[in-house]
Amino acid sequence: MAKLSLFERRRRRVRTALRARSGDKPRLSVHRTGRHIYAQIINDAEGRTVASASTLGAKNSGANVDAASQVGKDIAAAAKKAGVTNVVFDRGGFLFHGRVKALADAAREGGLEF
């Protein structure tokens, strides 16, 4: 088996810890690239995406903190519309600072609890 990258090891460690403490809560999964940031609320019990938001096609598109906070507000609004208030935050292998932190803070301000 090939040696895993640091990112992949961190992603697996985070996901394993989430499974242990999430219970039946949906998961707020975050993915970021150099150009965009994406967020999904996933119900792992049913295996479906409940809500999603990203900077794709948005006016404030791009890979900056302002765009990430807008995605956080959008995902919180979409979650409320779907009837979800409690989630567990899955940062993947990304460190919790910068754009990921801005998205999480905006989602909390929008009404999501995690």
Short mmCIF file of C-alpha atoms in Angstrom, two decimals:
data_model
loop_
_atom_site.label_atom_id
_atom_site.label_comp_id
_atom_site.label_asym_id
_atom_site.label_seq_id
_atom_site.Cartn_x
_atom_site.Cartn_y
_atom_site.Cartn_z
CA MET A 1 0.00 0.00 0.00
CA ALA A 2 1.33 3.41 -0.91
CA LYS A 3 2.25 5.82 1.82
CA LEU A 4 -0.53 8.32 2.47
CA SER A 5 0.08 12.04 2.14
CA LEU A 6 -0.14 14.24 5.21
CA PHE A 7 -3.38 15.71 3.88
CA GLU A 8 -4.94 12.29 3.40
CA ARG A 9 -3.84 11.12 6.88
CA ARG A 10 -5.35 14.25 8.44
CA ARG A 11 -8.58 13.82 6.44
CA ARG A 12 -8.99 10.22 7.59
CA ARG A 13 -8.23 11.13 11.20
CA VAL A 14 -10.82 13.92 11.19
CA ARG A 15 -13.47 11.73 9.51
CA THR A 16 -12.91 8.89 11.99
CA ALA A 17 -13.30 11.22 14.96
CA LEU A 18 -16.51 12.62 13.45
CA ARG A 19 -18.04 9.18 13.04
CA ALA A 20 -17.35 8.44 16.70
CA ARG A 21 -19.11 11.52 18.06
CA SER A 22 -21.63 12.56 15.42
CA GLY A 23 -24.46 10.21 16.33
CA ASP A 24 -27.23 10.79 13.83
CA LYS A 25 -26.36 14.41 13.03
CA PRO A 26 -25.76 15.39 9.42
CA ARG A 27 -22.26 16.44 8.44
CA LEU A 28 -21.24 19.88 7.13
CA SER A 29 -18.45 18.98 4.73
CA VAL A 30 -16.09 21.67 3.41
CA HIS A 31 -13.84 21.47 0.37
CA ARG A 32 -11.63 24.24 -0.92
CA THR A 33 -9.53 24.70 -3.99
CA GLY A 34 -7.37 27.55 -5.17
CA ARG A 35 -10.32 29.12 -6.97
CA HIS A 36 -13.47 28.09 -5.11
CA ILE A 37 -14.87 26.83 -1.82
CA TYR A 38 -17.70 24.32 -1.48
CA ALA A 39 -19.92 23.26 1.42
CA GLN A 40 -22.41 20.39 1.65
CA ILE A 41 -24.67 19.11 4.39
CA ILE A 42 -24.68 15.34 4.04
CA ASN A 43 -26.96 12.86 5.77
CA ASP A 44 -24.70 9.81 6.02
CA ALA A 45 -27.47 7.54 7.28
CA GLU A 46 -29.42 8.01 4.04
CA GLY A 47 -26.37 8.71 1.88
CA ARG A 48 -27.72 11.91 0.37
CA THR A 49 -26.87 15.59 0.24
CA VAL A 50 -29.41 17.73 2.07
CA ALA A 51 -28.07 21.18 1.09
CA SER A 52 -25.11 22.65 -0.74
CA ALA A 53 -23.51 25.99 -1.51
CA SER A 54 -20.38 27.14 -3.31
CA THR A 55 -18.71 30.09 -4.98
CA LEU A 56 -19.34 28.64 -8.44
CA GLY A 57 -21.36 31.09 -10.49
CA ALA A 58 -21.68 33.57 -7.62
CA LYS A 59 -21.14 37.31 -7.91
CA ASN A 60 -18.59 37.23 -5.13
CA SER A 61 -16.79 34.24 -6.56
CA GLY A 62 -13.20 33.55 -5.84
CA ALA A 63 -10.94 32.13 -3.25
CA ASN A 64 -11.02 34.76 -0.53
CA VAL A 65 -12.36 35.03 3.00
CA ASP A 66 -15.32 37.21 1.96
CA ALA A 67 -16.50 34.61 -0.55
CA ALA A 68 -16.10 31.86 2.04
CA SER A 69 -18.21 33.73 4.58
CA GLN A 70 -20.90 34.24 1.93
CA VAL A 71 -20.91 30.48 1.28
CA GLY A 72 -21.31 29.95 5.04
CA LYS A 73 -24.35 32.21 5.09
CA ASP A 74 -25.78 30.47 2.03
CA ILE A 75 -25.33 26.98 3.47
CA ALA A 76 -26.98 28.06 6.74
CA ALA A 77 -29.97 29.42 4.83
CA ALA A 78 -30.24 26.26 2.72
CA ALA A 79 -30.02 24.12 5.87
CA LYS A 80 -32.81 26.06 7.56
CA LYS A 81 -34.93 25.60 4.46
CA ALA A 82 -34.28 21.84 4.62
CA GLY A 83 -35.06 21.74 8.36
CA VAL A 84 -31.53 21.09 9.62
CA THR A 85 -30.17 23.01 12.61
CA ASN A 86 -27.59 20.72 14.27
CA VAL A 87 -24.64 19.47 12.26
CA VAL A 88 -21.14 18.20 12.85
CA PHE A 89 -18.38 20.17 11.10
CA ASP A 90 -16.15 18.18 8.75
CA ARG A 91 -13.16 20.25 7.71
CA GLY A 92 -11.69 17.33 5.81
CA GLY A 93 -7.93 17.58 5.73
CA PHE A 94 -7.95 21.37 5.70
CA LEU A 95 -6.63 23.31 8.66
CA PHE A 96 -9.20 25.33 10.60
CA HIS A 97 -8.11 28.84 9.73
CA GLY A 98 -8.60 31.34 6.94
CA ARG A 99 -11.37 30.49 4.52
CA VAL A 100 -12.49 27.35 6.36
CA LYS A 101 -12.82 29.26 9.63
CA ALA A 102 -14.66 32.13 7.90
CA LEU A 103 -17.16 29.67 6.42
CA ALA A 104 -17.71 28.01 9.81
CA ASP A 105 -18.19 31.33 11.63
CA ALA A 106 -20.68 32.57 9.03
CA ALA A 107 -22.62 29.29 9.20
CA ARG A 108 -22.84 29.64 12.99
CA GLU A 109 -24.07 33.22 12.64
CA GLY A 110 -26.64 31.96 10.13
CA GLY A 111 -28.14 29.63 12.72
CA LEU A 112 -26.33 26.30 12.36
CA GLU A 113 -25.17 24.72 15.61
CA PHE A 114 -21.94 22.76 15.80
#
